[in-house]
Amino acid sequence: MTPTADLLILNARVLTLDPGRPKATEIAVIDGKIAAVGAKGELASLRGPGTEVIDAGGGSVVPGFSENHMHLFSGSAELVHLQLNGVHGLPALTEAIRNYGKDRLEQVMLFAQGADYTILGGEERLTRHHLDAIWPDQPLALFAPDHHTAWANTKALELANLLHGAELRPGNEIVMGDDGLATGELREMEAFSPVQAAGGFARYRLGLATGGEPDPRPTDVEWRTDMEVMRRGLEYCARHGITTIQNMDGNLYQLELLAAIEKEDGGLPCRVAIPFHFKNFMSIDMLEKASAMSKAYDSDFLRSGMVKVFYDGVLDSWTAVMVEPYADRPDYVGEGLFRPERFREIAIEADRRGLQIAVHAIGDGAVRAVLDGYEAARKENGARDSRHRIEHIEVVHQDDLPRFAELGVIASMQPPHPPGCMGVPLEPTVSRIGRSRWPLSYAWRTIKNAGARICFASDWPVSPISPIRGIQAAMIREPWQATDPDQSFSLMEALEGYTTEGAYAEFREDRKGRIKPGFLADITILNADIESVAADKLGEVEPAITICGGKITYKAN
């Protein structure tokens, strides 16, 4: 007897991303997997008395979105912070902070997210003196959208013991003033982590800041609080049609929290991959922990198996590593968090262990150093299907373009990131890069044309999490000057970046990323037909229903 479907989706415009059957109108789900895909009426025999039927209303139905680079735990915690996206000018900043802070006077520190580098306009950079004038009596810290720079008022600097500076490792900086005191600008994680710790935010950033575990171990109350924070983030992802999260910071604690939620709730609303974060102060034998995490967590819902590394910082604070000097600092190429020879050693050992490697590399100098490390690993250990990754690649050198395909390296890129996209200001980034490098900046199309596999993501909470808005950003991307190459993607190419390419990046292309019989039933139903929506209006489309493993994890009201 033929089993009946647990779930039947009808009246849909299905974009399967399966070359064998690109489109359909109906989907049947049995036991968490896609049982059948068909045209109108073809799946009627699978409908039984217990089948849940969903009418897609003619909306597009696509494989569940794979968010291929994000920061789940810290992003979840930041949802309750002051959000400064779109706030510009000192009067607007003053009003936002005072309105937010007036009901939170009992907090140890106020945190705000999304402060543009040019939030004051022009060339004036934010300092503690500006923040003291706005909010003098309570510690306050603002973070840039890229999370690589913070600005703290005097109270926060005093609480974190940073007002008189501190000794930091290369690639990190407490900007000091002529008076011998900190200006309030803190560049890179080691500089601003003490502020976060003083404000009680340390556990949520451990996966980024140290890659280590909470010490002391959280109390029962803190553990329950952290579980709720993580649940809030998972629900937020499901609301945006996401069924797979490839996290890009990690420690064992996050895996333990997710495993506890999975057990307590009878499952997770999203599939989550958590890496081991290798920091520049770690010894090479710490990769044994990465191997242990990989062995302990390897299911379709919760897994490890990756080593994440930060090689450099970001362009806006001159902490990205360039091949040639910055256009606005002609004597400076940036300082990496690792030396090239040190990174090669790490890449060789991680690769030897069979671990995938993903490296944050923004500048073309960092990208080159990472490719050199991957090439060294291949020479030392032999070629294998490693699918090592480079994250961001905001500038790439022409000579390095063919190396992605030659080494099988995945380019993990973020459509919301280029200046001019999704409200990101052009300055100071475009002037920092310099006109001669614009054709090879955020160069998705150029890298794809060179033969590389590309997966897309938001880098949330750095950028808005919505994959649909990311797809729009990829489609409507415009050159900064007429002579620059067109880097835009088609609708299907961008959709693949958030689905099939994400599955490939995590070695799961045999079971997810397509709507195909036998594949996992990870499905996103949209409230419109995206093929008929103009590209510049695509961001208005929203998920109506998210399904992960055959279970509805989000349903719009």
PDB file of N, CA, C and O in Angstrom, residues 239-307:
ATOM      1  N   ARG A 239      11.750  32.653  10.650  1.00  0.00           N
ATOM      2  CA  ARG A 239      10.822  33.682  10.168  1.00  0.00           C
ATOM      3  C   ARG A 239      11.268  34.237   8.818  1.00  0.00           C
ATOM      4  O   ARG A 239      10.448  34.711   8.025  1.00  0.00           O
ATOM      5  N   HIS A 240      12.553  34.163   8.535  1.00  0.00           N
ATOM      6  CA  HIS A 240      13.077  34.677   7.273  1.00  0.00           C
ATOM      7  C   HIS A 240      13.291  33.575   6.239  1.00  0.00           C
ATOM      8  O   HIS A 240      14.016  33.773   5.257  1.00  0.00           O
ATOM      9  N   GLY A 241      12.680  32.427   6.461  1.00  0.00           N
ATOM     10  CA  GLY A 241      12.724  31.363   5.464  1.00  0.00           C
ATOM     11  C   GLY A 241      13.977  30.519   5.525  1.00  0.00           C
ATOM     12  O   GLY A 241      14.228  29.712   4.622  1.00  0.00           O
ATOM     13  N   ILE A 242      14.763  30.661   6.574  1.00  0.00           N
ATOM     14  CA  ILE A 242      16.043  29.951   6.683  1.00  0.00           C
ATOM     15  C   ILE A 242      15.833  28.583   7.315  1.00  0.00           C
ATOM     16  O   ILE A 242      15.173  28.458   8.346  1.00  0.00           O
ATOM     17  N   THR A 243      16.409  27.574   6.697  1.00  0.00           N
ATOM     18  CA  THR A 243      16.356  26.219   7.241  1.00  0.00           C
ATOM     19  C   THR A 243      17.730  25.689   7.595  1.00  0.00           C
ATOM     20  O   THR A 243      17.842  24.700   8.317  1.00  0.00           O
ATOM     21  N   THR A 244      18.789  26.321   7.076  1.00  0.00           N
ATOM     22  CA  THR A 244      20.157  25.914   7.393  1.00  0.00           C
ATOM     23  C   THR A 244      20.967  27.133   7.796  1.00  0.00           C
ATOM     24  O   THR A 244      20.947  28.163   7.112  1.00  0.00           O
ATOM     25  N   ILE A 245      21.694  26.998   8.907  1.00  0.00           N
ATOM     26  CA  ILE A 245      22.577  28.048   9.404  1.00  0.00           C
ATOM     27  C   ILE A 245      24.007  27.517   9.399  1.00  0.00           C
ATOM     28  O   ILE A 245      24.299  26.516  10.047  1.00  0.00           O
ATOM     29  N   GLN A 246      24.871  28.176   8.649  1.00  0.00           N
ATOM     30  CA  GLN A 246      26.296  27.887   8.740  1.00  0.00           C
ATOM     31  C   GLN A 246      26.925  29.001   9.568  1.00  0.00           C
ATOM     32  O   GLN A 246      27.169  30.100   9.080  1.00  0.00           O
ATOM     33  N   ASN A 247      27.107  28.710  10.841  1.00  0.00           N
ATOM     34  CA  ASN A 247      27.626  29.714  11.759  1.00  0.00           C
ATOM     35  C   ASN A 247      29.101  29.941  11.484  1.00  0.00           C
ATOM     36  O   ASN A 247      29.823  29.028  11.087  1.00  0.00           O
ATOM     37  N   MET A 248      29.571  31.158  11.713  1.00  0.00           N
ATOM     38  CA  MET A 248      30.969  31.464  11.421  1.00  0.00           C
ATOM     39  C   MET A 248      31.735  31.954  12.636  1.00  0.00           C
ATOM     40  O   MET A 248      32.702  32.706  12.534  1.00  0.00           O
ATOM     41  N   ASP A 249      31.290  31.568  13.798  1.00  0.00           N
ATOM     42  CA  ASP A 249      32.103  31.629  15.001  1.00  0.00           C
ATOM     43  C   ASP A 249      31.680  30.430  15.822  1.00  0.00           C
ATOM     44  O   ASP A 249      30.602  29.873  15.594  1.00  0.00           O
ATOM     45  N   GLY A 250      32.504  30.006  16.759  1.00  0.00           N
ATOM     46  CA  GLY A 250      32.074  28.799  17.442  1.00  0.00           C
ATOM     47  C   GLY A 250      32.881  28.425  18.659  1.00  0.00           C
ATOM     48  O   GLY A 250      34.041  28.788  18.803  1.00  0.00           O
ATOM     49  N   ASN A 251      32.208  27.705  19.514  1.00  0.00           N
ATOM     50  CA  ASN A 251      32.828  27.021  20.641  1.00  0.00           C
ATOM     51  C   ASN A 251      31.916  25.852  21.010  1.00  0.00           C
ATOM     52  O   ASN A 251      30.808  25.701  20.476  1.00  0.00           O
ATOM     53  N   LEU A 252      32.379  25.033  21.918  1.00  0.00           N
ATOM     54  CA  LEU A 252      31.612  23.865  22.335  1.00  0.00           C
ATOM     55  C   LEU A 252      30.324  24.265  23.035  1.00  0.00           C
ATOM     56  O   LEU A 252      29.300  23.589  22.911  1.00  0.00           O
ATOM     57  N   TYR A 253      30.351  25.387  23.735  1.00  0.00           N
ATOM     58  CA  TYR A 253      29.187  25.846  24.497  1.00  0.00           C
ATOM     59  C   TYR A 253      27.972  26.045  23.591  1.00  0.00           C
ATOM     60  O   TYR A 253      26.852  25.674  23.951  1.00  0.00           O
ATOM     61  N   GLN A 254      28.174  26.621  22.417  1.00  0.00           N
ATOM     62  CA  GLN A 254      27.050  26.823  21.502  1.00  0.00           C
ATOM     63  C   GLN A 254      26.464  25.487  21.042  1.00  0.00           C
ATOM     64  O   GLN A 254      25.239  25.340  20.940  1.00  0.00           O
ATOM     65  N   LEU A 255      27.324  24.531  20.764  1.00  0.00           N
ATOM     66  CA  LEU A 255      26.838  23.196  20.393  1.00  0.00           C
ATOM     67  C   LEU A 255      26.046  22.568  21.521  1.00  0.00           C
ATOM     68  O   LEU A 255      24.991  21.955  21.298  1.00  0.00           O
ATOM     69  N   GLU A 256      26.518  22.727  22.759  1.00  0.00           N
ATOM     70  CA  GLU A 256      25.813  22.164  23.916  1.00  0.00           C
ATOM     71  C   GLU A 256      24.448  22.815  24.103  1.00  0.00           C
ATOM     72  O   GLU A 256      23.456  22.125  24.395  1.00  0.00           O
ATOM     73  N   LEU A 257      24.376  24.123  23.915  1.00  0.00           N
ATOM     74  CA  LEU A 257      23.086  24.812  24.023  1.00  0.00           C
ATOM     75  C   LEU A 257      22.106  24.310  22.963  1.00  0.00           C
ATOM     76  O   LEU A 257      20.938  24.024  23.257  1.00  0.00           O
ATOM     77  N   LEU A 258      22.577  24.211  21.728  1.00  0.00           N
ATOM     78  CA  LEU A 258      21.710  23.763  20.640  1.00  0.00           C
ATOM     79  C   LEU A 258      21.278  22.316  20.844  1.00  0.00           C
ATOM     80  O   LEU A 258      20.113  21.967  20.573  1.00  0.00           O
ATOM     81  N   ALA A 259      22.176  21.474  21.328  1.00  0.00           N
ATOM     82  CA  ALA A 259      21.817  20.081  21.593  1.00  0.00           C
ATOM     83  C   ALA A 259      20.762  19.993  22.692  1.00  0.00           C
ATOM     84  O   ALA A 259      19.846  19.167  22.626  1.00  0.00           O
ATOM     85  N   ALA A 260      20.872  20.862  23.693  1.00  0.00           N
ATOM     86  CA  ALA A 260      19.881  20.871  24.780  1.00  0.00           C
ATOM     87  C   ALA A 260      18.520  21.337  24.271  1.00  0.00           C
ATOM     88  O   ALA A 260      17.483  20.788  24.656  1.00  0.00           O
ATOM     89  N   ILE A 261      18.523  22.342  23.399  1.00  0.00           N
ATOM     90  CA  ILE A 261      17.262  22.811  22.813  1.00  0.00           C
ATOM     91  C   ILE A 261      16.641  21.716  21.954  1.00  0.00           C
ATOM     92  O   ILE A 261      15.427  21.470  22.004  1.00  0.00           O
ATOM     93  N   GLU A 262      17.472  21.047  21.160  1.00  0.00           N
ATOM     94  CA  GLU A 262      16.984  19.959  20.301  1.00  0.00           C
ATOM     95  C   GLU A 262      16.317  18.876  21.141  1.00  0.00           C
ATOM     96  O   GLU A 262      15.241  18.372  20.791  1.00  0.00           O
ATOM     97  N   LYS A 263      16.923  18.531  22.248  1.00  0.00           N
ATOM     98  CA  LYS A 263      16.374  17.480  23.116  1.00  0.00           C
ATOM     99  C   LYS A 263      15.108  17.954  23.816  1.00  0.00           C
ATOM    100  O   LYS A 263      14.100  17.238  23.864  1.00  0.00           O
ATOM    101  N   GLU A 264      15.125  19.162  24.340  1.00  0.00           N
ATOM    102  CA  GLU A 264      14.011  19.681  25.116  1.00  0.00           C
ATOM    103  C   GLU A 264      12.798  19.981  24.243  1.00  0.00           C
ATOM    104  O   GLU A 264      11.654  19.767  24.655  1.00  0.00           O
ATOM    105  N   ASP A 265      13.039  20.492  23.032  1.00  0.00           N
ATOM    106  CA  ASP A 265      11.941  20.904  22.153  1.00  0.00           C
ATOM    107  C   ASP A 265      11.539  19.825  21.165  1.00  0.00           C
ATOM    108  O   ASP A 265      10.615  20.027  20.368  1.00  0.00           O
ATOM    109  N   GLY A 266      12.243  18.707  21.177  1.00  0.00           N
ATOM    110  CA  GLY A 266      11.935  17.650  20.218  1.00  0.00           C
ATOM    111  C   GLY A 266      12.426  17.954  18.825  1.00  0.00           C
ATOM    112  O   GLY A 266      11.907  17.404  17.842  1.00  0.00           O
ATOM    113  N   GLY A 267      13.439  18.799  18.721  1.00  0.00           N
ATOM    114  CA  GLY A 267      14.009  19.132  17.412  1.00  0.00           C
ATOM    115  C   GLY A 267      14.399  20.592  17.353  1.00  0.00           C
ATOM    116  O   GLY A 267      14.058  21.390  18.224  1.00  0.00           O
ATOM    117  N   LEU A 268      15.155  20.934  16.320  1.00  0.00           N
ATOM    118  CA  LEU A 268      15.558  22.317  16.067  1.00  0.00           C
ATOM    119  C   LEU A 268      14.788  22.862  14.869  1.00  0.00           C
ATOM    120  O   LEU A 268      14.502  22.122  13.926  1.00  0.00           O
ATOM    121  N   PRO A 269      14.447  24.160  14.879  1.00  0.00           N
ATOM    122  CA  PRO A 269      13.739  24.740  13.733  1.00  0.00           C
ATOM    123  C   PRO A 269      14.639  24.989  12.526  1.00  0.00           C
ATOM    124  O   PRO A 269      14.144  25.253  11.437  1.00  0.00           O
ATOM    125  N   CYS A 270      15.950  24.939  12.729  1.00  0.00           N
ATOM    126  CA  CYS A 270      16.922  25.107  11.646  1.00  0.00           C
ATOM    127  C   CYS A 270      18.053  24.103  11.852  1.00  0.00           C
ATOM    128  O   CYS A 270      18.375  23.734  12.986  1.00  0.00           O
ATOM    129  N   ARG A 271      18.667  23.689  10.767  1.00  0.00           N
ATOM    130  CA  ARG A 271      19.879  22.875  10.845  1.00  0.00           C
ATOM    131  C   ARG A 271      21.052  23.833  11.078  1.00  0.00           C
ATOM    132  O   ARG A 271      21.131  24.884  10.442  1.00  0.00           O
ATOM    133  N   VAL A 272      21.946  23.465  11.992  1.00  0.00           N
ATOM    134  CA  VAL A 272      23.010  24.397  12.386  1.00  0.00           C
ATOM    135  C   VAL A 272      24.372  23.713  12.342  1.00  0.00           C
ATOM    136  O   VAL A 272      24.532  22.600  12.846  1.00  0.00           O
ATOM    137  N   ALA A 273      25.333  24.394  11.722  1.00  0.00           N
ATOM    138  CA  ALA A 273      26.725  23.955  11.733  1.00  0.00           C
ATOM    139  C   ALA A 273      27.541  24.979  12.519  1.00  0.00           C
ATOM    140  O   ALA A 273      27.473  26.175  12.249  1.00  0.00           O
ATOM    141  N   ILE A 274      28.278  24.501  13.519  1.00  0.00           N
ATOM    142  CA  ILE A 274      29.086  25.362  14.387  1.00  0.00           C
ATOM    143  C   ILE A 274      30.556  24.978  14.225  1.00  0.00           C
ATOM    144  O   ILE A 274      30.922  23.815  14.436  1.00  0.00           O
ATOM    145  N   PRO A 275      31.428  25.917  13.892  1.00  0.00           N
ATOM    146  CA  PRO A 275      32.847  25.583  13.722  1.00  0.00           C
ATOM    147  C   PRO A 275      33.613  25.688  15.041  1.00  0.00           C
ATOM    148  O   PRO A 275      33.099  26.154  16.047  1.00  0.00           O
ATOM    149  N   PHE A 276      34.855  25.266  14.991  1.00  0.00           N
ATOM    150  CA  PHE A 276      35.821  25.595  16.033  1.00  0.00           C
ATOM    151  C   PHE A 276      36.555  26.839  15.571  1.00  0.00           C
ATOM    152  O   PHE A 276      37.035  26.899  14.439  1.00  0.00           O
ATOM    153  N   HIS A 277      36.635  27.857  16.439  1.00  0.00           N
ATOM    154  CA  HIS A 277      37.266  29.114  16.053  1.00  0.00           C
ATOM    155  C   HIS A 277      38.716  29.122  16.530  1.00  0.00           C
ATOM    156  O   HIS A 277      38.990  29.173  17.728  1.00  0.00           O
ATOM    157  N   PHE A 278      39.641  29.067  15.576  1.00  0.00           N
ATOM    158  CA  PHE A 278      41.063  29.087  15.904  1.00  0.00           C
ATOM    159  C   PHE A 278      41.539  30.535  15.933  1.00  0.00           C
ATOM    160  O   PHE A 278      41.478  31.249  14.942  1.00  0.00           O
ATOM    161  N   LYS A 279      42.036  30.953  17.089  1.00  0.00           N
ATOM    162  CA  LYS A 279      42.505  32.328  17.280  1.00  0.00           C
ATOM    163  C   LYS A 279      44.031  32.394  17.214  1.00  0.00           C
ATOM    164  O   LYS A 279      44.733  31.392  17.401  1.00  0.00           O
ATOM    165  N   ASN A 280      44.548  33.599  17.001  1.00  0.00           N
ATOM    166  CA  ASN A 280      45.990  33.742  16.780  1.00  0.00           C
ATOM    167  C   ASN A 280      46.834  33.497  18.027  1.00  0.00           C
ATOM    168  O   ASN A 280      48.044  33.336  17.929  1.00  0.00           O
ATOM    169  N   PHE A 281      46.213  33.431  19.184  1.00  0.00           N
ATOM    170  CA  PHE A 281      46.974  33.148  20.403  1.00  0.00           C
ATOM    171  C   PHE A 281      46.974  31.660  20.754  1.00  0.00           C
ATOM    172  O   PHE A 281      47.565  31.247  21.744  1.00  0.00           O
ATOM    173  N   MET A 282      46.316  30.831  19.947  1.00  0.00           N
ATOM    174  CA  MET A 282      46.223  29.399  20.234  1.00  0.00           C
ATOM    175  C   MET A 282      47.441  28.648  19.694  1.00  0.00           C
ATOM    176  O   MET A 282      48.039  29.049  18.701  1.00  0.00           O
ATOM    177  N   SER A 283      47.748  27.546  20.340  1.00  0.00           N
ATOM    178  CA  SER A 283      48.780  26.649  19.840  1.00  0.00           C
ATOM    179  C   SER A 283      48.156  25.646  18.879  1.00  0.00           C
ATOM    180  O   SER A 283      46.944  25.377  18.941  1.00  0.00           O
ATOM    181  N   ILE A 284      48.973  25.080  18.021  1.00  0.00           N
ATOM    182  CA  ILE A 284      48.478  24.215  16.952  1.00  0.00           C
ATOM    183  C   ILE A 284      47.762  22.987  17.498  1.00  0.00           C
ATOM    184  O   ILE A 284      46.844  22.445  16.862  1.00  0.00           O
ATOM    185  N   ASP A 285      48.127  22.551  18.718  1.00  0.00           N
ATOM    186  CA  ASP A 285      47.488  21.353  19.269  1.00  0.00           C
ATOM    187  C   ASP A 285      46.038  21.588  19.663  1.00  0.00           C
ATOM    188  O   ASP A 285      45.304  20.637  19.933  1.00  0.00           O
ATOM    189  N   MET A 286      45.589  22.865  19.664  1.00  0.00           N
ATOM    190  CA  MET A 286      44.180  23.150  19.941  1.00  0.00           C
ATOM    191  C   MET A 286      43.265  22.602  18.854  1.00  0.00           C
ATOM    192  O   MET A 286      42.061  22.469  19.053  1.00  0.00           O
ATOM    193  N   LEU A 287      43.825  22.272  17.693  1.00  0.00           N
ATOM    194  CA  LEU A 287      43.009  21.684  16.630  1.00  0.00           C
ATOM    195  C   LEU A 287      42.479  20.315  17.018  1.00  0.00           C
ATOM    196  O   LEU A 287      41.534  19.814  16.393  1.00  0.00           O
ATOM    197  N   GLU A 288      43.032  19.712  18.059  1.00  0.00           N
ATOM    198  CA  GLU A 288      42.483  18.455  18.566  1.00  0.00           C
ATOM    199  C   GLU A 288      41.059  18.665  19.067  1.00  0.00           C
ATOM    200  O   GLU A 288      40.202  17.788  18.926  1.00  0.00           O
ATOM    201  N   LYS A 289      40.794  19.846  19.634  1.00  0.00           N
ATOM    202  CA  LYS A 289      39.437  20.153  20.074  1.00  0.00           C
ATOM    203  C   LYS A 289      38.488  20.247  18.880  1.00  0.00           C
ATOM    204  O   LYS A 289      37.339  19.797  18.944  1.00  0.00           O
ATOM    205  N   ALA A 290      38.973  20.806  17.785  1.00  0.00           N
ATOM    206  CA  ALA A 290      38.154  20.876  16.567  1.00  0.00           C
ATOM    207  C   ALA A 290      37.796  19.484  16.081  1.00  0.00           C
ATOM    208  O   ALA A 290      36.652  19.223  15.680  1.00  0.00           O
ATOM    209  N   SER A 291      38.762  18.580  16.120  1.00  0.00           N
ATOM    210  CA  SER A 291      38.497  17.199  15.707  1.00  0.00           C
ATOM    211  C   SER A 291      37.494  16.530  16.635  1.00  0.00           C
ATOM    212  O   SER A 291      36.612  15.790  16.184  1.00  0.00           O
ATOM    213  N   ALA A 292      37.608  16.801  17.928  1.00  0.00           N
ATOM    214  CA  ALA A 292      36.676  16.210  18.896  1.00  0.00           C
ATOM    215  C   ALA A 292      35.265  16.736  18.690  1.00  0.00           C
ATOM    216  O   ALA A 292      34.286  15.972  18.759  1.00  0.00           O
ATOM    217  N   MET A 293      35.121  18.037  18.429  1.00  0.00           N
ATOM    218  CA  MET A 293      33.810  18.609  18.161  1.00  0.00           C
ATOM    219  C   MET A 293      33.210  18.008  16.894  1.00  0.00           C
ATOM    220  O   MET A 293      32.010  17.717  16.832  1.00  0.00           O
ATOM    221  N   SER A 294      34.045  17.795  15.889  1.00  0.00           N
ATOM    222  CA  SER A 294      33.579  17.210  14.636  1.00  0.00           C
ATOM    223  C   SER A 294      33.067  15.792  14.841  1.00  0.00           C
ATOM    224  O   SER A 294      32.040  15.393  14.267  1.00  0.00           O
ATOM    225  N   LYS A 295      33.757  15.042  15.660  1.00  0.00           N
ATOM    226  CA  LYS A 295      33.368  13.649  15.920  1.00  0.00           C
ATOM    227  C   LYS A 295      32.092  13.573  16.755  1.00  0.00           C
ATOM    228  O   LYS A 295      31.228  12.723  16.516  1.00  0.00           O
ATOM    229  N   ALA A 296      31.944  14.479  17.716  1.00  0.00           N
ATOM    230  CA  ALA A 296      30.807  14.430  18.642  1.00  0.00           C
ATOM    231  C   ALA A 296      29.511  14.934  18.014  1.00  0.00           C
ATOM    232  O   ALA A 296      28.424  14.503  18.395  1.00  0.00           O
ATOM    233  N   TYR A 297      29.625  15.852  17.047  1.00  0.00           N
ATOM    234  CA  TYR A 297      28.430  16.463  16.458  1.00  0.00           C
ATOM    235  C   TYR A 297      28.493  16.319  14.941  1.00  0.00           C
ATOM    236  O   TYR A 297      29.242  17.028  14.268  1.00  0.00           O
ATOM    237  N   ASP A 298      27.698  15.397  14.406  1.00  0.00           N
ATOM    238  CA  ASP A 298      27.734  15.145  12.967  1.00  0.00           C
ATOM    239  C   ASP A 298      26.400  14.578  12.483  1.00  0.00           C
ATOM    240  O   ASP A 298      26.340  13.548  11.832  1.00  0.00           O
ATOM    241  N   SER A 299      25.310  15.276  12.825  1.00  0.00           N
ATOM    242  CA  SER A 299      23.995  14.852  12.354  1.00  0.00           C
ATOM    243  C   SER A 299      23.503  15.832  11.297  1.00  0.00           C
ATOM    244  O   SER A 299      24.139  16.862  11.043  1.00  0.00           O
ATOM    245  N   ASP A 300      22.370  15.528  10.690  1.00  0.00           N
ATOM    246  CA  ASP A 300      21.816  16.433   9.686  1.00  0.00           C
ATOM    247  C   ASP A 300      21.268  17.714  10.308  1.00  0.00           C
ATOM    248  O   ASP A 300      21.026  18.689   9.596  1.00  0.00           O
ATOM    249  N   PHE A 301      21.063  17.728  11.629  1.00  0.00           N
ATOM    250  CA  PHE A 301      20.545  18.925  12.289  1.00  0.00           C
ATOM    251  C   PHE A 301      21.600  19.701  13.065  1.00  0.00           C
ATOM    252  O   PHE A 301      21.459  20.914  13.238  1.00  0.00           O
ATOM    253  N   LEU A 302      22.632  19.041  13.550  1.00  0.00           N
ATOM    254  CA  LEU A 302      23.626  19.738  14.360  1.00  0.00           C
ATOM    255  C   LEU A 302      24.996  19.121  14.100  1.00  0.00           C
ATOM    256  O   LEU A 302      25.193  17.926  14.329  1.00  0.00           O
ATOM    257  N   ARG A 303      25.916  19.942  13.622  1.00  0.00           N
ATOM    258  CA  ARG A 303      27.203  19.399  13.239  1.00  0.00           C
ATOM    259  C   ARG A 303      28.303  20.435  13.407  1.00  0.00           C
ATOM    260  O   ARG A 303      28.052  21.637  13.510  1.00  0.00           O
ATOM    261  N   SER A 304      29.541  19.927  13.412  1.00  0.00           N
ATOM    262  CA  SER A 304      30.725  20.782  13.441  1.00  0.00           C
ATOM    263  C   SER A 304      31.574  20.398  12.231  1.00  0.00           C
ATOM    264  O   SER A 304      31.060  20.289  11.128  1.00  0.00           O
ATOM    265  N   GLY A 305      32.886  20.221  12.409  1.00  0.00           N
ATOM    266  CA  GLY A 305      33.714  19.769  11.292  1.00  0.00           C
ATOM    267  C   GLY A 305      34.437  20.859  10.544  1.00  0.00           C
ATOM    268  O   GLY A 305      35.081  20.588   9.524  1.00  0.00           O
ATOM    269  N   MET A 306      34.341  22.099  11.024  1.00  0.00           N
ATOM    270  CA  MET A 306      34.984  23.223  10.341  1.00  0.00           C
ATOM    271  C   MET A 306      35.849  23.998  11.322  1.00  0.00           C
ATOM    272  O   MET A 306      35.534  24.102  12.499  1.00  0.00           O
ATOM    273  N   VAL A 307      36.940  24.572  10.808  1.00  0.00           N
ATOM    274  CA  VAL A 307      37.787  25.491  11.564  1.00  0.00           C
ATOM    275  C   VAL A 307      37.632  26.880  10.964  1.00  0.00           C
ATOM    276  O   VAL A 307      37.836  27.072   9.767  1.00  0.00           O
TER     277      VAL A 307
END
